[in-house]
mmCIF file of C-alpha atoms in Angstrom:
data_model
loop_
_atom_site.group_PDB
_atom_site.id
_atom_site.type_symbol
_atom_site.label_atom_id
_atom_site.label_comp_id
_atom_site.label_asym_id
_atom_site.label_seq_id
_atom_site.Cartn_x
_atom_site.Cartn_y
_atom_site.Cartn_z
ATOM 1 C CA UNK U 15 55.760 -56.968 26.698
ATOM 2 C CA UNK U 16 59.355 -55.975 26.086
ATOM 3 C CA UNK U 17 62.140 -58.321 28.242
ATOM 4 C CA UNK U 18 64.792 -55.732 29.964
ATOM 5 C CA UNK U 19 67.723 -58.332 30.600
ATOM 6 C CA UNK U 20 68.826 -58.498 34.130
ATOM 7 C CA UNK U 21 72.066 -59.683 34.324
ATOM 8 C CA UNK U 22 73.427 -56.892 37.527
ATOM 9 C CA UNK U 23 75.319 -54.708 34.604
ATOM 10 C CA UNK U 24 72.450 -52.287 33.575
ATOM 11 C CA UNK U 25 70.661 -49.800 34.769
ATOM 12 C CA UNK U 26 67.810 -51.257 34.389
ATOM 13 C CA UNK U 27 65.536 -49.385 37.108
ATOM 14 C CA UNK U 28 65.729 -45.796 35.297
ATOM 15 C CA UNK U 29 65.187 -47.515 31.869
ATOM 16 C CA UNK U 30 61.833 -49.199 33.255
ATOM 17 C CA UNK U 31 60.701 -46.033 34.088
ATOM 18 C CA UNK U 32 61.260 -44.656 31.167
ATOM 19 C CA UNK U 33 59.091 -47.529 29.188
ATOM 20 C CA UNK U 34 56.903 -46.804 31.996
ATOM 21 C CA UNK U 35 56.383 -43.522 30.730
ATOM 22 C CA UNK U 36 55.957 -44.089 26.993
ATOM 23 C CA UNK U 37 53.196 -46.605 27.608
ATOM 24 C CA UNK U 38 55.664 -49.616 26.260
ATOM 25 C CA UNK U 39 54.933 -52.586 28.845
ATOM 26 C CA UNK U 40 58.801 -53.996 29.914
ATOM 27 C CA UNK U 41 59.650 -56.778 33.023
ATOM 28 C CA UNK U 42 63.331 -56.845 33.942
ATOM 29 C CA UNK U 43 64.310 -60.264 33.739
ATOM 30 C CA UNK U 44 66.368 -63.205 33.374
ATOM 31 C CA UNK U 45 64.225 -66.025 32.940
ATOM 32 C CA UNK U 46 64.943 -67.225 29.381
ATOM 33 C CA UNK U 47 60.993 -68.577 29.340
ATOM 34 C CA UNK U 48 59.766 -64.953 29.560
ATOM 35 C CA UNK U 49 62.647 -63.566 27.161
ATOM 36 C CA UNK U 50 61.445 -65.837 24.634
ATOM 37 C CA UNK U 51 57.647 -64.876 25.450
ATOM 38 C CA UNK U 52 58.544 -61.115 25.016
ATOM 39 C CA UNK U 53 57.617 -58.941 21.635
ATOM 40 C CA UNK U 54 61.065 -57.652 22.326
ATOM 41 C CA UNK U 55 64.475 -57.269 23.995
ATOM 42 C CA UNK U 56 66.300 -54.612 25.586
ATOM 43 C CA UNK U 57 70.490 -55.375 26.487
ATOM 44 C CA UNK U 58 71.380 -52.452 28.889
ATOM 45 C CA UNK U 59 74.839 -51.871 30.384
ATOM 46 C CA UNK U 60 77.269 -50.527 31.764
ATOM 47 C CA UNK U 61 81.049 -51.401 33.117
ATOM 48 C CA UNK U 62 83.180 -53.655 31.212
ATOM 49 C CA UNK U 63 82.619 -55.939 28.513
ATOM 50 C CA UNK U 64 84.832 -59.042 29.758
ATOM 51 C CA UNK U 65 82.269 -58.834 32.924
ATOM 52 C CA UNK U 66 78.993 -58.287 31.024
ATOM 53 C CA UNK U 67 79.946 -61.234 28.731
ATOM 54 C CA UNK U 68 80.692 -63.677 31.972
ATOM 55 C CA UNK U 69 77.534 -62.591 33.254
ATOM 56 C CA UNK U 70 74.974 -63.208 30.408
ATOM 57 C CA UNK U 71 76.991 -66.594 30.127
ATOM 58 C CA UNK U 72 76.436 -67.121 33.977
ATOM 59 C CA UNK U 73 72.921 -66.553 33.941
ATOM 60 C CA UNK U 74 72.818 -68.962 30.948
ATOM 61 C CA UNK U 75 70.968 -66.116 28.905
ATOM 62 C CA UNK U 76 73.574 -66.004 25.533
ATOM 63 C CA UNK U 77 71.243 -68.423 24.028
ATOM 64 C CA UNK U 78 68.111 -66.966 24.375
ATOM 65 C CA UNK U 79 69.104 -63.841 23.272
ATOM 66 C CA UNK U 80 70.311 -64.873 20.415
ATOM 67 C CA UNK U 81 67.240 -67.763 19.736
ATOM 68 C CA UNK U 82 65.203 -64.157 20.371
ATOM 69 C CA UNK U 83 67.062 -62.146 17.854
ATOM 70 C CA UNK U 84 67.209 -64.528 14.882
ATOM 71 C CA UNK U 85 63.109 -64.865 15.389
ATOM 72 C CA UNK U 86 63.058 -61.468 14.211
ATOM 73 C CA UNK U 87 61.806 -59.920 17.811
ATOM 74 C CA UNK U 88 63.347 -56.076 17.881
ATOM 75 C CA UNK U 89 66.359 -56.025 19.827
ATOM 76 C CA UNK U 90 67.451 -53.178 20.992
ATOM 77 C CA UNK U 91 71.331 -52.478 22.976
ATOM 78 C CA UNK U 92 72.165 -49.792 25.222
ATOM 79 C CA UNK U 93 75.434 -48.103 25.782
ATOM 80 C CA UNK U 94 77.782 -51.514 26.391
ATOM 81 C CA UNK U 95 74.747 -53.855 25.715
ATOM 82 C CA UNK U 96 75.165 -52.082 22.321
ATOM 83 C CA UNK U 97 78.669 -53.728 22.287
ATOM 84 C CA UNK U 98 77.921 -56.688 22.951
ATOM 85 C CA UNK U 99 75.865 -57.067 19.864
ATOM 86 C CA UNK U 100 79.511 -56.718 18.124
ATOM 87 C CA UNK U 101 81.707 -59.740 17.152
ATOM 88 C CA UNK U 102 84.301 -58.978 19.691
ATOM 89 C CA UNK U 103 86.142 -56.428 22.150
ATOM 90 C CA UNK U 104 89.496 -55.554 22.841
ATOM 91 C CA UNK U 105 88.699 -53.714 26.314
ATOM 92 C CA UNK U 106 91.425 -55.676 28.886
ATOM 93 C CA UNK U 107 91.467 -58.437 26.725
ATOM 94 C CA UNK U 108 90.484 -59.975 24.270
ATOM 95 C CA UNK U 109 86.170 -61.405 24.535
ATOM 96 C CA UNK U 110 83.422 -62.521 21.830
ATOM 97 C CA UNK U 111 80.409 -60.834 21.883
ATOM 98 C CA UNK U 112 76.884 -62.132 20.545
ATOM 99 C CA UNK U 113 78.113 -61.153 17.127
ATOM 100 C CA UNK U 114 74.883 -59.737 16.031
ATOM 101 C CA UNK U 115 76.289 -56.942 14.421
ATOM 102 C CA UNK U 116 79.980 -57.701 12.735
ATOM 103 C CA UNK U 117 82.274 -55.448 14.017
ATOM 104 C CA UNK U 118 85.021 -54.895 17.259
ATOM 105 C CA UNK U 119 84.600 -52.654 20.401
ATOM 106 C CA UNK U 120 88.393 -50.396 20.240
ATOM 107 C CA UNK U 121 89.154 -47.970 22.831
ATOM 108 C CA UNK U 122 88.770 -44.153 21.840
ATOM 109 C CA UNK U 123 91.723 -43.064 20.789
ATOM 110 C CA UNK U 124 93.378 -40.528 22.969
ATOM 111 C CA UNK U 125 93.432 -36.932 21.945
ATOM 112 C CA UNK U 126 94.276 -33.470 22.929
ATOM 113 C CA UNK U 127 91.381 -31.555 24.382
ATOM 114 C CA UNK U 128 89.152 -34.961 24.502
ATOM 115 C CA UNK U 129 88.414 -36.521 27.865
ATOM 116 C CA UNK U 130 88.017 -40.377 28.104
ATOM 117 C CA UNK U 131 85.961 -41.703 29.402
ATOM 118 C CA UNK U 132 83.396 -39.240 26.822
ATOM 119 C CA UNK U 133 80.743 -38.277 28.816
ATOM 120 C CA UNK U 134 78.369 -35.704 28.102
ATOM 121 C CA UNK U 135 75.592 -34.460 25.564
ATOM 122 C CA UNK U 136 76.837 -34.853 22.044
ATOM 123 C CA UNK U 137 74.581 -34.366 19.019
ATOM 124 C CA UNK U 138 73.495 -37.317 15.955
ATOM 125 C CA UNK U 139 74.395 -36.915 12.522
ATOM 126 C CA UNK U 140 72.265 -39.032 10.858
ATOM 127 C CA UNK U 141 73.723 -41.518 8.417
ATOM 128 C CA UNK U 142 70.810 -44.059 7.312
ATOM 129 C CA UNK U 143 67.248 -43.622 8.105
ATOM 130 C CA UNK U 144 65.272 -46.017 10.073
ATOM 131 C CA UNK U 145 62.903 -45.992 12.401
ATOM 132 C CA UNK U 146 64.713 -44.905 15.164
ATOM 133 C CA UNK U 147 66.603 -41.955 13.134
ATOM 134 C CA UNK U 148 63.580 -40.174 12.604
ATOM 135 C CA UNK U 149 63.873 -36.344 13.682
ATOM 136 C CA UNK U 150 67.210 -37.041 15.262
ATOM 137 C CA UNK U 151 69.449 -35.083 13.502
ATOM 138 C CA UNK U 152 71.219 -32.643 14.772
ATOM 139 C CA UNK U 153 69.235 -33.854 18.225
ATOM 140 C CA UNK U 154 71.702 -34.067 21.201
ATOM 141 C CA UNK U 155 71.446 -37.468 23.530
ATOM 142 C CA UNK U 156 73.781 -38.688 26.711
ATOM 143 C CA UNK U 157 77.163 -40.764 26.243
ATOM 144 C CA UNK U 158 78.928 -42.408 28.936
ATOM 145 C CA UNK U 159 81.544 -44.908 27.331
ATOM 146 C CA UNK U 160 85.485 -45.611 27.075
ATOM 147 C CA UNK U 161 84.932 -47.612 24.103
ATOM 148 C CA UNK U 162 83.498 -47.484 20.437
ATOM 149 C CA UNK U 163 81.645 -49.565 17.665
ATOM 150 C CA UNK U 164 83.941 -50.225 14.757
ATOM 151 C CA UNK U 165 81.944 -51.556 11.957
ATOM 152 C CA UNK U 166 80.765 -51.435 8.489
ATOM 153 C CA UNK U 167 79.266 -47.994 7.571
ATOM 154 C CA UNK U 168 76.734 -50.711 6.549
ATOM 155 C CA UNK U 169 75.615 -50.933 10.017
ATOM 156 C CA UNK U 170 76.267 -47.353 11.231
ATOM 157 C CA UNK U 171 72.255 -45.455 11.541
ATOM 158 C CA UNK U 172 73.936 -42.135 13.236
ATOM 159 C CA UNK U 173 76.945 -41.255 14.267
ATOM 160 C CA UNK U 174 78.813 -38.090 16.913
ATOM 161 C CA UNK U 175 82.653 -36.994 17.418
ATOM 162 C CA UNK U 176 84.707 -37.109 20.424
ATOM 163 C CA UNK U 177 88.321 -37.482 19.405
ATOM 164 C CA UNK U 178 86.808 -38.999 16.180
ATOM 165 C CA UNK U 179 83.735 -40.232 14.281
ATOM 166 C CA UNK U 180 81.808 -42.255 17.164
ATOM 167 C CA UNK U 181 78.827 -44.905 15.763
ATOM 168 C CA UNK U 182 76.193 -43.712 17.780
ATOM 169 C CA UNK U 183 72.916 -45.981 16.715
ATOM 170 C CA UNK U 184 73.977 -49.126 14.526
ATOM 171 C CA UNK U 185 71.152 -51.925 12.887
ATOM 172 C CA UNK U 186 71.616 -55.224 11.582
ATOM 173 C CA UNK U 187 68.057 -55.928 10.400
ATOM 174 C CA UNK U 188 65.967 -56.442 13.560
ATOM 175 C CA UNK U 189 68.678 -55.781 15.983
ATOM 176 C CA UNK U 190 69.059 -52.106 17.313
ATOM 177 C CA UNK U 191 72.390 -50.784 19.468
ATOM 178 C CA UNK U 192 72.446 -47.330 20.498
ATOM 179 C CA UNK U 193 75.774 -46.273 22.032
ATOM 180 C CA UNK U 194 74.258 -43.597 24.456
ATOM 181 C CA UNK U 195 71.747 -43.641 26.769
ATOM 182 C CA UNK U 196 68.316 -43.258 25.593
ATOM 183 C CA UNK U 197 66.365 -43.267 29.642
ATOM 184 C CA UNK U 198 69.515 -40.363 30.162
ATOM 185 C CA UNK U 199 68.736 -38.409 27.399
ATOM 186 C CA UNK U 200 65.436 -35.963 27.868
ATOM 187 C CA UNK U 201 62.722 -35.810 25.354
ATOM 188 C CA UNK U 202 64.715 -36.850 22.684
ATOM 189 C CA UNK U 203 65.291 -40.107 24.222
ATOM 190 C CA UNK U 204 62.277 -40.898 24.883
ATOM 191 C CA UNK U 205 61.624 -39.921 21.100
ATOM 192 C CA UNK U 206 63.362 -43.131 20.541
ATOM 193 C CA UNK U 207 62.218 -45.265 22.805
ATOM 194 C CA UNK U 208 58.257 -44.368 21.434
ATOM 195 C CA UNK U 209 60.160 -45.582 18.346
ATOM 196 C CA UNK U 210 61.028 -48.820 19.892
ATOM 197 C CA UNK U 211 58.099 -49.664 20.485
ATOM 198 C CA UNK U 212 56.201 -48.786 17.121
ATOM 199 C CA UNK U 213 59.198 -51.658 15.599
ATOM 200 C CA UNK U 214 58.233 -53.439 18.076
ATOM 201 C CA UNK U 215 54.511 -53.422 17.444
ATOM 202 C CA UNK U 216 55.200 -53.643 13.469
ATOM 203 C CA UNK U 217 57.187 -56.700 14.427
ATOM 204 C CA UNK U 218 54.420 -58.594 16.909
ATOM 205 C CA UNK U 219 51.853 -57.770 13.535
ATOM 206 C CA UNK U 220 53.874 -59.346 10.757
ATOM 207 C CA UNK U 221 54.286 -62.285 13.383
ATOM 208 C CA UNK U 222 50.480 -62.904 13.905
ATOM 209 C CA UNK U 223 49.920 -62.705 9.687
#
């Protein structure tokens, strides 16, 4: 059972579906009893990071997220729940993230012939195979963000352009962020998502030996 945290910044319906569809079991929650009783996590979200970080405190779920993540239970962030696995943003002001990943959330630079926010299909370059990179490159997925990942090529899976190089699916270990949508994103999304959940199932196995 995979946890899809409810915290009223996520779009959390269409993702459901899309787990639906894939065969991965998912509740959208924000009990921290059944977060910790999930194989794995799922951080969607969208709007701004300042408000997605009051929230998650609000709803008193910081802690289990992290207690969930430092278990070793696949984590996995979408779009600005892939932020918030960063250290800290600079979006309005200045806010610390769940620092699961090390790095800062920096607007995209404005350029000439580059809308902001990017949205659109853009396609993956693949930088660092995983599980999740398989048969992506090349592939084209859905962005809707304002804001990018800047970390440690280290942590950097795949990456797109729009103004600039954009970190498109970063990993720290057991922790997953994926800066576009994955429920948005056809086929190839769902590619991933059937990816999730064979970490996911990989993970629940090494747990029970």
């Amino acid at each position: 059972m995979i946890a899809i945290i409810d915290y009223d910044t996520g779009n959390t319906s269409s993702l459901k579906k899309a787990l639906d569809f894939v065969g991965l079991p998912s509740q959208i929650t924000a009990d921290p009893a059944q977060i910790q009783a999930a194989s794995g996590i799922i951080l969607p979200g969208v709007g701004a990071f300042p408000l997605a970080m009051a929230k998650l405190e609000e709803r008193k779920l910081i802690a289990p997220i992290l207690a969930a993540a430092k278990s070793g239970k696949p984590l996995l962030g979408i779009c600005l729940g892939m932020q918030l696995l960063l250290t800290s943003s600079e979006e309005h002001t200045w806010t610390k993230g769940l620092d699961l990943i090390p790095g800062k959330v920096k607007k995209i630079p404005e350029k000439a012939g580059f809308k902001i926010p990017h949205m659109g299909w853009n396609n993956l370059l693949v930088r660092k195979e995983n599980k999740l990179t398989e048969n992506l490159n090349g592939r084209y997925v859905y962005f809707v963000h304002s804001y990018f990942a800047d970390t440690d090529s280290a942590y950097i899976s795949a990456v797109t352009t729009h103004s600039q190089v954009v970190p498109a699916l970063i990993q720290n270990n057991n922790v997953y962020g994926a800066q576009f949508h994955p429920e948005k994103s056809g086929d190839v999304g769902l590619e991933i998502l059937r990816q999730f959940k064979e970490v996911v199932k990989c993970a629940s196995t090494q747990q029970l030996t």
